[in-house]
CSV table of C-alpha atoms in Angstrom, one decimal:
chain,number,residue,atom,x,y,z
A,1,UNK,CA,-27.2,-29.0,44.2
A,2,UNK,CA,-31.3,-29.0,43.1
A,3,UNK,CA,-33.7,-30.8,45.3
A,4,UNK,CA,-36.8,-31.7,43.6
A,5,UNK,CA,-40.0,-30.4,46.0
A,6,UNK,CA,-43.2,-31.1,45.9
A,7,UNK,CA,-43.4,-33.6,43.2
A,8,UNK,CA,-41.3,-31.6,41.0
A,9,UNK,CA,-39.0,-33.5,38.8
A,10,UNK,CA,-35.0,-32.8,39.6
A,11,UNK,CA,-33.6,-30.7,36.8
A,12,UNK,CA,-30.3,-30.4,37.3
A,13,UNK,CA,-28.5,-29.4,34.6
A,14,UNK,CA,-25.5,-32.2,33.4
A,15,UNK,CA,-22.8,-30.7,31.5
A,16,UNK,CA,-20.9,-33.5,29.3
A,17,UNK,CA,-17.3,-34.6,29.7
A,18,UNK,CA,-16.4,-33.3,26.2
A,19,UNK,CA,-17.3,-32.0,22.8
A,20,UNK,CA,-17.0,-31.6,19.2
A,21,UNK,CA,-13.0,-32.1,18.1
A,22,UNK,CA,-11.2,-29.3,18.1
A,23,UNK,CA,-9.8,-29.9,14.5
A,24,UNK,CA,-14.1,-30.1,13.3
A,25,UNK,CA,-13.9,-26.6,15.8
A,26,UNK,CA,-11.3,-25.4,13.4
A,27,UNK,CA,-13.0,-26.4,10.3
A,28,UNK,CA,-13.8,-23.5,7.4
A,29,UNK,CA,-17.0,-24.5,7.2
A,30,UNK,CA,-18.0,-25.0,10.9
A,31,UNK,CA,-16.5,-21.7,11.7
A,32,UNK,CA,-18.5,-20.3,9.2
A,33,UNK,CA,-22.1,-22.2,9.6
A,34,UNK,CA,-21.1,-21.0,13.5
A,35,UNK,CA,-20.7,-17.8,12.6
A,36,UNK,CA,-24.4,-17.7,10.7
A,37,UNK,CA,-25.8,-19.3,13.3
A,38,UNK,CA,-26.7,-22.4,10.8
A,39,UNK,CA,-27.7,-25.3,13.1
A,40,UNK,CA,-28.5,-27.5,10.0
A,41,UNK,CA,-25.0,-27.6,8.7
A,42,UNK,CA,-23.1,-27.8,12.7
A,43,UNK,CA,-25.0,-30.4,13.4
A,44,UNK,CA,-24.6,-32.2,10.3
A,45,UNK,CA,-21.0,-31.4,10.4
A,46,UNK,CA,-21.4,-32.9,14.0
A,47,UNK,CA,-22.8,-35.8,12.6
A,48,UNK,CA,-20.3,-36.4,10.0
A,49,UNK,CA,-17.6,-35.1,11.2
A,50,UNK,CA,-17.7,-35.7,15.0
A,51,UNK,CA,-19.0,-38.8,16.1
A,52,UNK,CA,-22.1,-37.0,17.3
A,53,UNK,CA,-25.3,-38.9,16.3
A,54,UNK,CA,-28.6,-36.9,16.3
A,55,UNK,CA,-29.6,-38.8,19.6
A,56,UNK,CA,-26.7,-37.8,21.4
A,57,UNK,CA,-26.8,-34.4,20.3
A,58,UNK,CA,-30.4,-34.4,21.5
A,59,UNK,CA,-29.0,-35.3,24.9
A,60,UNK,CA,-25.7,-32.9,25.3
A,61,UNK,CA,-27.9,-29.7,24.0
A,62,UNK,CA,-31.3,-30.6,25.8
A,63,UNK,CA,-33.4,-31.1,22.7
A,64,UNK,CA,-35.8,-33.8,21.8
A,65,UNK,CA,-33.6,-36.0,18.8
A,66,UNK,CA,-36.9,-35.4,16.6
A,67,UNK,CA,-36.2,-31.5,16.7
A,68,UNK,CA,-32.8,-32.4,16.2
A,69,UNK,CA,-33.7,-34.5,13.0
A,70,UNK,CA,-36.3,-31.3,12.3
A,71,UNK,CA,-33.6,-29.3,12.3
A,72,UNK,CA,-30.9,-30.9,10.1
A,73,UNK,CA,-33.5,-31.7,7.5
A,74,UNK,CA,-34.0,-27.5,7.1
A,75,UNK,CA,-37.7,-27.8,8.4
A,76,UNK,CA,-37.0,-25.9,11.7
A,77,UNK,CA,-34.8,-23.1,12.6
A,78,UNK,CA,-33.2,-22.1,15.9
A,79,UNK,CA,-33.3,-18.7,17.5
A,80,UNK,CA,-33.9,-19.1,21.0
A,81,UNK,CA,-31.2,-17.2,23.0
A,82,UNK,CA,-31.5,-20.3,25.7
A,83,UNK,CA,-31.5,-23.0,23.3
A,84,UNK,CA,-28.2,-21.7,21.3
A,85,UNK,CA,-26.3,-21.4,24.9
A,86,UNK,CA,-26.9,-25.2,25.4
A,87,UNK,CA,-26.1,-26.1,21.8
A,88,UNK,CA,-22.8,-24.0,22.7
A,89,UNK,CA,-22.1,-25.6,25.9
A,90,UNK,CA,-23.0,-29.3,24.9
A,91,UNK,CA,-21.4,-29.4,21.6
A,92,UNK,CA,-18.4,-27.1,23.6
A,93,UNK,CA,-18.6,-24.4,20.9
A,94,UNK,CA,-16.2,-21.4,21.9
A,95,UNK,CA,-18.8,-19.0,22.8
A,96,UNK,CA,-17.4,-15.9,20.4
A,97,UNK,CA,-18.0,-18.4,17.6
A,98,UNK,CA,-21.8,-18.1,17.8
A,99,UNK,CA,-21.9,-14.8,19.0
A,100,UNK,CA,-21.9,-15.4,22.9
A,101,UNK,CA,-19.8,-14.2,25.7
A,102,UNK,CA,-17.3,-17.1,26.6
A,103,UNK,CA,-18.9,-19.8,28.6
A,104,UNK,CA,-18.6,-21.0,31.9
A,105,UNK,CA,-16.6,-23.7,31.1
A,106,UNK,CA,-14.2,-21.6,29.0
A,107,UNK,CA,-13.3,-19.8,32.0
A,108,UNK,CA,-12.8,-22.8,34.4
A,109,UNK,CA,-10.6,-24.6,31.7
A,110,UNK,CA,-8.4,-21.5,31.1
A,111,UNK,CA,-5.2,-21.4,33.2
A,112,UNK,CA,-5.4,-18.7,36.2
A,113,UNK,CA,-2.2,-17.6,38.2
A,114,UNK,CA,-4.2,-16.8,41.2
A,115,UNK,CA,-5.2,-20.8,41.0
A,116,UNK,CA,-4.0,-21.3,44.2
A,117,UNK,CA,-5.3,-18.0,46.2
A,118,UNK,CA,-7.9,-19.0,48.6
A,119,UNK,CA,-11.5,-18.9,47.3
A,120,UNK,CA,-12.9,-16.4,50.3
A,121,UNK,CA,-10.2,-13.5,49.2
A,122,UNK,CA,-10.5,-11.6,46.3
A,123,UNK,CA,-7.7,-9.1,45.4
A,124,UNK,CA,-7.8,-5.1,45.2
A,125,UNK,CA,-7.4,-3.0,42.8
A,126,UNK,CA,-4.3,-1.8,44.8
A,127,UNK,CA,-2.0,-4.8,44.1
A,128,UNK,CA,-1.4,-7.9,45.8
A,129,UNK,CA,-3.4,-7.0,49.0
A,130,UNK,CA,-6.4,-8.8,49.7
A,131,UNK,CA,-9.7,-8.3,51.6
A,132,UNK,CA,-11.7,-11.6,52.7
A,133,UNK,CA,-15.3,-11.2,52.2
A,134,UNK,CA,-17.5,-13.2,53.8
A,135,UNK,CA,-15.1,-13.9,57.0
A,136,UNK,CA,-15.3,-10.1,56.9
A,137,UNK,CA,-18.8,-9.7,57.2
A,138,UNK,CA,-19.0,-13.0,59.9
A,139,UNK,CA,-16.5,-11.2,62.0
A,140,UNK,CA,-18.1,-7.7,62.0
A,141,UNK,CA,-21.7,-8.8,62.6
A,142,UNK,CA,-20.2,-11.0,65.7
A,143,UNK,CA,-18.7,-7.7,66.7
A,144,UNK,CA,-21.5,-5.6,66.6
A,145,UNK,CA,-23.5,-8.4,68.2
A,146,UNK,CA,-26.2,-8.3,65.7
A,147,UNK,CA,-29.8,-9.8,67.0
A,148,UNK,CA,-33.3,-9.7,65.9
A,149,UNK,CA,-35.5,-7.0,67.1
A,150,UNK,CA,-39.0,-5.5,65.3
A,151,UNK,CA,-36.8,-2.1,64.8
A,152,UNK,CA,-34.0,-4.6,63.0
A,153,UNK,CA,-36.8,-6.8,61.2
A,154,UNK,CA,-38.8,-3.7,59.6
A,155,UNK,CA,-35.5,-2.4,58.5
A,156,UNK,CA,-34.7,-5.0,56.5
A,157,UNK,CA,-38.3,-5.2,55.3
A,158,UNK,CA,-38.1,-1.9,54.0
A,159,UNK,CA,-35.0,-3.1,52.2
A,160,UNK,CA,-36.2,-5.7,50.2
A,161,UNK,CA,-39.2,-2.9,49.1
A,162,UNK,CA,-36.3,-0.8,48.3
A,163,UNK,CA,-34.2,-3.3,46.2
A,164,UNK,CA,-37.3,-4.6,43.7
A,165,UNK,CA,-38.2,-0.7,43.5
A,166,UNK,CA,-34.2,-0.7,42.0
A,167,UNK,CA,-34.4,-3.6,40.4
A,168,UNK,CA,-37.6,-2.8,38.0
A,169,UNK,CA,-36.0,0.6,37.7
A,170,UNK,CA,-32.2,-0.4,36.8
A,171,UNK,CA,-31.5,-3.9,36.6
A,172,UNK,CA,-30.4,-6.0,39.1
A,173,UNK,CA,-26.7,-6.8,38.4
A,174,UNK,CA,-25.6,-3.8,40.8
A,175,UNK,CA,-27.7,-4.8,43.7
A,176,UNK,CA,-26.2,-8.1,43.5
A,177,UNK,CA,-24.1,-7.9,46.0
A,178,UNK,CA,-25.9,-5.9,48.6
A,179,UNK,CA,-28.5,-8.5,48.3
A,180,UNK,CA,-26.1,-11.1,48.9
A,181,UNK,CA,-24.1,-9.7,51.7
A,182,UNK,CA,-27.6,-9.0,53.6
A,183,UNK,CA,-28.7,-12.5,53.0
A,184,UNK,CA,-25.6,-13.4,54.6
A,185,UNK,CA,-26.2,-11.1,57.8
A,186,UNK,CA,-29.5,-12.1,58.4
A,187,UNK,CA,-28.6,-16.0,58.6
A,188,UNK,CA,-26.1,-14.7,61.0
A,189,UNK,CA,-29.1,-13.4,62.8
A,190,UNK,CA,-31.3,-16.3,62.3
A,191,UNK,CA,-28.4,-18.5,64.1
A,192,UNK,CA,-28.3,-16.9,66.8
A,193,UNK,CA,-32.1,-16.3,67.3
A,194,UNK,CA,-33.9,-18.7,69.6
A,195,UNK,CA,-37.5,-16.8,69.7
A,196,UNK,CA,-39.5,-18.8,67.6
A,197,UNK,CA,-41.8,-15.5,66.3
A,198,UNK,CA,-38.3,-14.0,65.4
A,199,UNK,CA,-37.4,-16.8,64.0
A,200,UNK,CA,-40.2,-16.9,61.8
A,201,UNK,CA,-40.0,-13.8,60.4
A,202,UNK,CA,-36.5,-14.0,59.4
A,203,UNK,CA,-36.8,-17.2,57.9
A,204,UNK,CA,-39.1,-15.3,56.0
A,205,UNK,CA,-37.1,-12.2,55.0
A,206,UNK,CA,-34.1,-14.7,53.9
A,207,UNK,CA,-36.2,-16.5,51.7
A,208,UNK,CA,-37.3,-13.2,50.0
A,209,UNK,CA,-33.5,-12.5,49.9
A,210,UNK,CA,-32.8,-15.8,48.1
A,211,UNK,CA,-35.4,-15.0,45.7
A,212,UNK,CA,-34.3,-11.8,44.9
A,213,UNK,CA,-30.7,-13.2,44.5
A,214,UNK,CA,-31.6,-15.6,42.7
A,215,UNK,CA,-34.2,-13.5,40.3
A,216,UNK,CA,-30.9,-11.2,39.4
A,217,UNK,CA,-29.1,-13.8,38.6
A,218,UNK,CA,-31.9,-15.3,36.3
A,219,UNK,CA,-32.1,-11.5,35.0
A,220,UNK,CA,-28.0,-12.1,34.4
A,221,UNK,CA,-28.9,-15.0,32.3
A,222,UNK,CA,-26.9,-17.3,34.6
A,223,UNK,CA,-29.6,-19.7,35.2
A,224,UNK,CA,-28.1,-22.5,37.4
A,225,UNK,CA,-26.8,-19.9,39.8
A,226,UNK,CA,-30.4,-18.7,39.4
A,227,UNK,CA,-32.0,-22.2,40.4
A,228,UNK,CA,-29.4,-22.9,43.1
A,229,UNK,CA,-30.4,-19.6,45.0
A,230,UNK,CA,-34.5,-20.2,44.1
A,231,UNK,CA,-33.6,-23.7,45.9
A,232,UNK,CA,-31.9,-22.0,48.8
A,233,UNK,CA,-35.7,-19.6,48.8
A,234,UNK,CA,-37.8,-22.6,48.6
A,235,UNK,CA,-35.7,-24.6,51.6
A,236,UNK,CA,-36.2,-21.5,53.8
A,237,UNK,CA,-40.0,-20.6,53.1
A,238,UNK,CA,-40.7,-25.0,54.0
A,239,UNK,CA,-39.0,-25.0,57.4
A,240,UNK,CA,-41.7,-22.4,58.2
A,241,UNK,CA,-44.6,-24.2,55.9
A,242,UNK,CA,-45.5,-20.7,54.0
A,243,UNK,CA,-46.5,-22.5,51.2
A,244,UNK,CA,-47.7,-19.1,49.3
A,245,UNK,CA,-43.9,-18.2,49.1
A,246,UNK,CA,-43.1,-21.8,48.0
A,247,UNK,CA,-45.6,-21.0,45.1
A,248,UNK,CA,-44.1,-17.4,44.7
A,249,UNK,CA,-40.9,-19.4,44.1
A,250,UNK,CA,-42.1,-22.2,42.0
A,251,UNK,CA,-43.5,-19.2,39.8
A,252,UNK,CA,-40.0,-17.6,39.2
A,253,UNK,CA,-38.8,-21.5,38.1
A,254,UNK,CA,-41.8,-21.5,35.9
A,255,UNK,CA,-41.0,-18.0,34.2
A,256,UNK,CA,-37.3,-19.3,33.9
A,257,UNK,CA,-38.1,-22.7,32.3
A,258,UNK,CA,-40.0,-20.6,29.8
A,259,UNK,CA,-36.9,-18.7,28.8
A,260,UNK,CA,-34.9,-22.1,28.6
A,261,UNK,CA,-37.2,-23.6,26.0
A,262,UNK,CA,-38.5,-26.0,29.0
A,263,UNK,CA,-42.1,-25.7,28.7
A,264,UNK,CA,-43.2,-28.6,30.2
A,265,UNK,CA,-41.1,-28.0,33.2
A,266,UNK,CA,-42.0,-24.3,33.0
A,267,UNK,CA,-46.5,-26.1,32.8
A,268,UNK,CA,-45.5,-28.4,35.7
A,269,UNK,CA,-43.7,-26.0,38.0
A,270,UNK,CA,-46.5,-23.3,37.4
A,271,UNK,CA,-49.3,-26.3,38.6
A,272,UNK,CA,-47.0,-27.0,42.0
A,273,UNK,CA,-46.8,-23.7,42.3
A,274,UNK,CA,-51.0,-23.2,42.2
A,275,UNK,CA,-51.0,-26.6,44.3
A,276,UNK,CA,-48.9,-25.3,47.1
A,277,UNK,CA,-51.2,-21.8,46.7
A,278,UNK,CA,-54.7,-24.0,47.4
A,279,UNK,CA,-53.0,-25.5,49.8
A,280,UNK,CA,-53.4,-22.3,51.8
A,281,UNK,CA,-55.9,-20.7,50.2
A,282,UNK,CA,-54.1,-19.1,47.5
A,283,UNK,CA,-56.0,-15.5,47.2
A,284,UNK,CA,-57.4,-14.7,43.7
A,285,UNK,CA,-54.7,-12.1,42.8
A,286,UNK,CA,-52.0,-14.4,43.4
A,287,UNK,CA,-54.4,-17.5,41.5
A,288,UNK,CA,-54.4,-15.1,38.5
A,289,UNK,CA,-50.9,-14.9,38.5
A,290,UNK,CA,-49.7,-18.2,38.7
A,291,UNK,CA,-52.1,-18.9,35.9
A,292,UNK,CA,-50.7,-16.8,34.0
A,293,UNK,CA,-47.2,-18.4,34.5
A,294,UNK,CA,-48.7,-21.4,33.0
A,295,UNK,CA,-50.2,-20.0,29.8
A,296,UNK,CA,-46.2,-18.9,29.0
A,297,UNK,CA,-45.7,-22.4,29.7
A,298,UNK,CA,-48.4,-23.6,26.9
A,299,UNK,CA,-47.7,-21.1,24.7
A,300,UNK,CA,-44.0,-21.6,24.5
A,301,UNK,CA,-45.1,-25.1,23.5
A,302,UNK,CA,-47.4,-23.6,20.7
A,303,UNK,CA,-50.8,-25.1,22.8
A,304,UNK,CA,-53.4,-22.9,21.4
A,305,UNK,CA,-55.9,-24.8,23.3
A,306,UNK,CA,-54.5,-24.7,26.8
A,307,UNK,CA,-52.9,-21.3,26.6
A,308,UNK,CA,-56.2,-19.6,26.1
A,309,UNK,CA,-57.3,-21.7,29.0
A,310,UNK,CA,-54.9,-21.1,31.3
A,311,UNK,CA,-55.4,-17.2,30.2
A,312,UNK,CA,-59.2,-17.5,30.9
A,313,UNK,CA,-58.5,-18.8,33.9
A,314,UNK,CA,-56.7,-15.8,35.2
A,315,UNK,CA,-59.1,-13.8,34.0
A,316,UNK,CA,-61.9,-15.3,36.3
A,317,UNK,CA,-59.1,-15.3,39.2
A,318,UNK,CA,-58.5,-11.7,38.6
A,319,UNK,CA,-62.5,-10.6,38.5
A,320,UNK,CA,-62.4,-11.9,41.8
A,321,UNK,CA,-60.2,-9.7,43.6
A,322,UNK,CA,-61.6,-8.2,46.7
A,323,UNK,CA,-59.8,-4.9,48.3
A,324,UNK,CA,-60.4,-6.2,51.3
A,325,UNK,CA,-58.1,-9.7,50.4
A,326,UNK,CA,-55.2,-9.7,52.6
A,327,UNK,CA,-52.7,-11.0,49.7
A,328,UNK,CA,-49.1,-11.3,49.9
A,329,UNK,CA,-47.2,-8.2,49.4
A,330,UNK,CA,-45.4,-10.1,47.1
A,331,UNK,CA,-48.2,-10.4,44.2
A,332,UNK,CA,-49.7,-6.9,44.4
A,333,UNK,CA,-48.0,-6.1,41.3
A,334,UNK,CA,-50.0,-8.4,39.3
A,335,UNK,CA,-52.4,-5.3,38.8
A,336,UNK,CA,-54.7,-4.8,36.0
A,337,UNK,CA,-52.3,-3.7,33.5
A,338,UNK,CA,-49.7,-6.6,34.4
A,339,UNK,CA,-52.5,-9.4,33.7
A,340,UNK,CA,-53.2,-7.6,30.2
A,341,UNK,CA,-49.7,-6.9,29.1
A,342,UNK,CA,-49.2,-10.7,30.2
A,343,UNK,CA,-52.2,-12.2,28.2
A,344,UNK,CA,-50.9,-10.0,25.0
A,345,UNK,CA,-47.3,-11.4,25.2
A,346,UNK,CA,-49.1,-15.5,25.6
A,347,UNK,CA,-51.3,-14.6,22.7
A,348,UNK,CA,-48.3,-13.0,20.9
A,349,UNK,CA,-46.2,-16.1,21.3
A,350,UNK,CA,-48.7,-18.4,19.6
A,351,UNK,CA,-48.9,-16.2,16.8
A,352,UNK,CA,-52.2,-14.2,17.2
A,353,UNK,CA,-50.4,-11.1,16.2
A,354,UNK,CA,-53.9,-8.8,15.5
A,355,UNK,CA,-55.0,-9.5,19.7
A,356,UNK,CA,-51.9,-9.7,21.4
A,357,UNK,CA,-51.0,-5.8,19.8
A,358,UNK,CA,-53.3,-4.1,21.3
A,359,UNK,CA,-53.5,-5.4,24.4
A,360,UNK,CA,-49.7,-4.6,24.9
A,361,UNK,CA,-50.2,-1.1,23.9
A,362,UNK,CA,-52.9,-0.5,26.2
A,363,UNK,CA,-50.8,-1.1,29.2
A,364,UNK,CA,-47.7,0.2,28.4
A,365,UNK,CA,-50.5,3.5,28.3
A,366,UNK,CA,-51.1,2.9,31.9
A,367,UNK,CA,-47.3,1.3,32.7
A,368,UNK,CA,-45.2,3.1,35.7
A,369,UNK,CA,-42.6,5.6,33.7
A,370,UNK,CA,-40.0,4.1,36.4
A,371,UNK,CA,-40.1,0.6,35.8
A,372,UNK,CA,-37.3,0.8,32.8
A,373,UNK,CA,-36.9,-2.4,32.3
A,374,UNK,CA,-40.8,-3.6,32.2
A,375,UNK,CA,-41.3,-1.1,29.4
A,376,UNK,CA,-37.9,-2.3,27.4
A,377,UNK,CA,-39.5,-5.4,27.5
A,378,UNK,CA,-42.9,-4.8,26.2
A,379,UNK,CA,-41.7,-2.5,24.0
A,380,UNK,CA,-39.5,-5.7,22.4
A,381,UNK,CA,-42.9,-7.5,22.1
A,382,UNK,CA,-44.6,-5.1,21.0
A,383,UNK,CA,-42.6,-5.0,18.2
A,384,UNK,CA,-42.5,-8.4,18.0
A,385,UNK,CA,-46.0,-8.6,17.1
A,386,UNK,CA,-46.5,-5.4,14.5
A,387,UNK,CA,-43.1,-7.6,12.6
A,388,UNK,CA,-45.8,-10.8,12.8
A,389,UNK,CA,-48.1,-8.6,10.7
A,390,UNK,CA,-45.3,-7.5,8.4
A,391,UNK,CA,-45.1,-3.5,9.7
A,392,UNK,CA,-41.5,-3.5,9.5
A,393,UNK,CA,-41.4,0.4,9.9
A,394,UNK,CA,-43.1,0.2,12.8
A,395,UNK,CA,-42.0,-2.5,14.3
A,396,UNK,CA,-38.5,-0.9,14.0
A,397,UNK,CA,-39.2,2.2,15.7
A,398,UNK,CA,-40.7,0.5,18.3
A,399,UNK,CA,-38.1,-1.7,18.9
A,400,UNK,CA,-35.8,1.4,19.0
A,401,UNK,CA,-37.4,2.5,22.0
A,402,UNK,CA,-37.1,-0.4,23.6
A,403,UNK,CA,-33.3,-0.4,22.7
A,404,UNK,CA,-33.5,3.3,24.5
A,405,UNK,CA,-34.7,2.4,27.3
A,406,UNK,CA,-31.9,-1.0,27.4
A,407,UNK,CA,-29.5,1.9,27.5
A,408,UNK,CA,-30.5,2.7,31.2
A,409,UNK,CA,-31.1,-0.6,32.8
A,410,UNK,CA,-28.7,-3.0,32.7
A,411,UNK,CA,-30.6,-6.4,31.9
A,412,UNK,CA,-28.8,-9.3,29.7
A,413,UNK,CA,-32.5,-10.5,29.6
A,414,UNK,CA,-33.3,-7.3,27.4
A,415,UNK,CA,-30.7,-7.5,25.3
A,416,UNK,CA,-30.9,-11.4,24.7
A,417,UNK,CA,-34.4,-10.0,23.5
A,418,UNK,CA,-33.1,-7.1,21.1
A,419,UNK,CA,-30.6,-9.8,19.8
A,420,UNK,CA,-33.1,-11.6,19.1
A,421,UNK,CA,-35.1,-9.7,17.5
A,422,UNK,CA,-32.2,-8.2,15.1
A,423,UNK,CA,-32.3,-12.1,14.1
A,424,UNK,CA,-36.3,-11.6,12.9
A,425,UNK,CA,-34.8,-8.6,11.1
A,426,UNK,CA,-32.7,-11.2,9.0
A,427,UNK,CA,-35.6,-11.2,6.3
A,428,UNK,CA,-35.7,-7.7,6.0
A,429,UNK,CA,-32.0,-6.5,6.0
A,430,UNK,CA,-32.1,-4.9,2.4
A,431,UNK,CA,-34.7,-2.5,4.0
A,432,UNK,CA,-32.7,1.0,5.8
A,433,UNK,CA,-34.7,1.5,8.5
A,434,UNK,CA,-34.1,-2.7,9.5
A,435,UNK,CA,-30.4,-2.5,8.7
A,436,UNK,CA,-29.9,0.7,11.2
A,437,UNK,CA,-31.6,-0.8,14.1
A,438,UNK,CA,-29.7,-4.2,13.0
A,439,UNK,CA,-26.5,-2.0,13.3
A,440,UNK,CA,-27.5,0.0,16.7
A,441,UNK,CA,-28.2,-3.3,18.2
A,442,UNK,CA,-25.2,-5.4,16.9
A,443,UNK,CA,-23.2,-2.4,18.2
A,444,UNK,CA,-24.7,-2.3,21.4
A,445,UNK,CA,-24.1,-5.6,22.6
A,446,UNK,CA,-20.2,-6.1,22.0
């Protein structure tokens, strides 16, 4: 369940009772405008076909109905990665049918003959045995008698370091669940913990370990699970008032609205977010940041004007960094070469192709070698932006690296990018060196 906090609007996602027929499901021609990806045609077949009115289309996918009208007139297309996953789980369209893994809902409907096996036991790969987790881990951390101590709380300091050094450099899907089964053993702790400066701290480290499970879920592309464990990071850090890791939090909802095609929730999380920083005198690093989370917001809603604003702003943040400023661990990687790649990749999404390049090259020049998935990420809009100025060539091979580097890390982020790229390629497929990297992409995400 979401809480709204600090003025923030509850989000929740709603998931309708049902969707398109399965006879229209079945249809030639919806299989085949699925199949395309043509959103003019399934929603007019929707329309027609389906009892679906643009309005209530609008509502099921999370569109506005005049982009829904937009798009069945042919005036608009859609390519978002986020925005096709809601059209598939509003309308219920079978995810293979647009090119999607099966949804969540797929799964729960589909019959399970361990239905009845309780939830906290999962079975081995040795047969019918089975191993509880979480009672597990309750049972040996009452065992071993587990408290706080500064030896026990620098340990798991030096953790968390550890897993965002592993995350940046792999992906976060195989930390998962050492993340998770340590968030479990420090709540154990916290329990059982009646000194209030221990208590503190470890309210402290779980909220960093909510984040960070909830940041690899996000990196999954499972954003409810995402928000759910941001929520659980945002609860913690308020029952202790650190209102900079309430922003720090806020800013991961922003930079998650952006990738759901949300950008006024992604503007008004970002402005809580730099509310709750002033509140405690935000320091100028971590000012720059969150400004920079809101020019994504403006610029996924094509606002020239406030983007470059917003981007300004975090400019005149960032000249104001003092070495001496004690800022949160947290934010020290919003160096000098984070805050320009950032500002190339707002300017890139509102189309300013010729300023956002070279800004992007110049930091992957200084980017850390190690953080894989950072550079498969630039490198995608980096590419994105020599394709706004028509290099296709170029654009190509630079999106081949990036596709290089998406074979070390494992990110479905990454490779929702590449996909979607191979969709800018559509204009271009006649062209060889367009049709390979179509190919290596397709091939690499079945």
């Amino acid at each position: 369940m979401i809480f709204p906090v600090l003025g923030v609007p509850d989000m929740t996602e709603s998931t309708p009772s049902s969707g398109l027929p399965s006879r229209l499901l079945a249809d030639p021609e919806m299989v085949a405008a699925c199949k395309v990806r043509d959103f003019a045609v399934i929603f007019g077949l929707a329309k027609a076909r389906g009892g679906f009115h643009p309005s209530r289309i609008a509502r099921v996918c999370e569109l506005t109905p005049s982009r829904v009208g937009e798009v069945i007139a042919g005036s608009r297309t859609i390519t978002n990665m986020a925005v096709i996953e809601r059209i598939a789980d509003g309308l219920r369209i079978p995810g293979h049918m647009v090119g999607l893994a099966a949804r969540a809902w797929e799964r729960q409907s589909a019959p399970s003959r361990d239905a009845t096996r309780p939830m906290n036991h999962q079975v081995t790969s040795t047969g019918d045995s089975v191993l509880p987790d979480r009672e597990l881990d309750d049972i040996l951390a009452i065992a071993a008698g587990a408290r706080a101590t500064p030896t026990v709380l620098r340990s798991l300091q030096a953790s968390i370091e550890d897993y965002w050094r592993r995350d940046d450099e792999h992906g976060g899907g195989a930390l998962r669940p050492a993340v998770m089964g340590q968030l479990r053993y420090v709540m154990g702790i916290l329990r059982d913990t009646a000194d209030p400066n221990y208590q503190r701290s470890l309210h402290g480290i779980a909220a960093e370990l909510a984040r960070l499970t909830g940041w690899t879920y996000f990196d999954a592309r499972q954003y409810s699970t995402a928000r759910t464990y941001f929520t659980d990071a945002l609860r913690l850090a308020r029952e202790i008032d650190d209102r900079l890791f309430v922003a720090n939090v806020l800013s991961c909802l922003s930079l998650q609205a952006t990738y759901e095609d949300k950008a006024r929730d992604a503007i008004t999380l970002a402005r809580a977010a730099q509310d709750s920083a002033r509140f405690d005198a935000g320091t100028p690093r971590l000012m720059a940041m969150l400004s920079m989370r809101e020019a994504f917001g403006h610029a996924s809603a094509q606002d020239q004007e406030s983007t470059r604003r917003a981007i300004e702003e975090a400019h005149w943040y960032f000249d104001r960094i003092d070495p001496a400023d004690d800022g949160p661990a947290w934010v020290q990687y919003f160096d000098r070469t984070k805050l320009t790649v950032d500002t190339g990749i707002a300017l890139g999404q509102l189309g300013d192709a010729s300023a956002a390049e070279p800004l992007i090259e110049e930091a992957m020049r200084s980017e850390a070698p190690a953080n894989l998935r950072g550079r498969a990420f630039h490198s995608f809009w980096l590419a994105r932006t020599q394709l706004q100025r028509r290099d296709m060539e170029l654009a190509c091979a630079t999106a081949g690296r990036a596709l290089d580097l998406a074979v070390e890390v494992a990110s479905p982020r990454v490779l929702a990018h590449l996909q979607e790229f191979r969709q800018l390629l559509v204009p271009y497929r006649t062209a060889r060196p367009a049709a390979e990297l179509s190919v290596r992409i397709r091939d690499m995400s079945v």
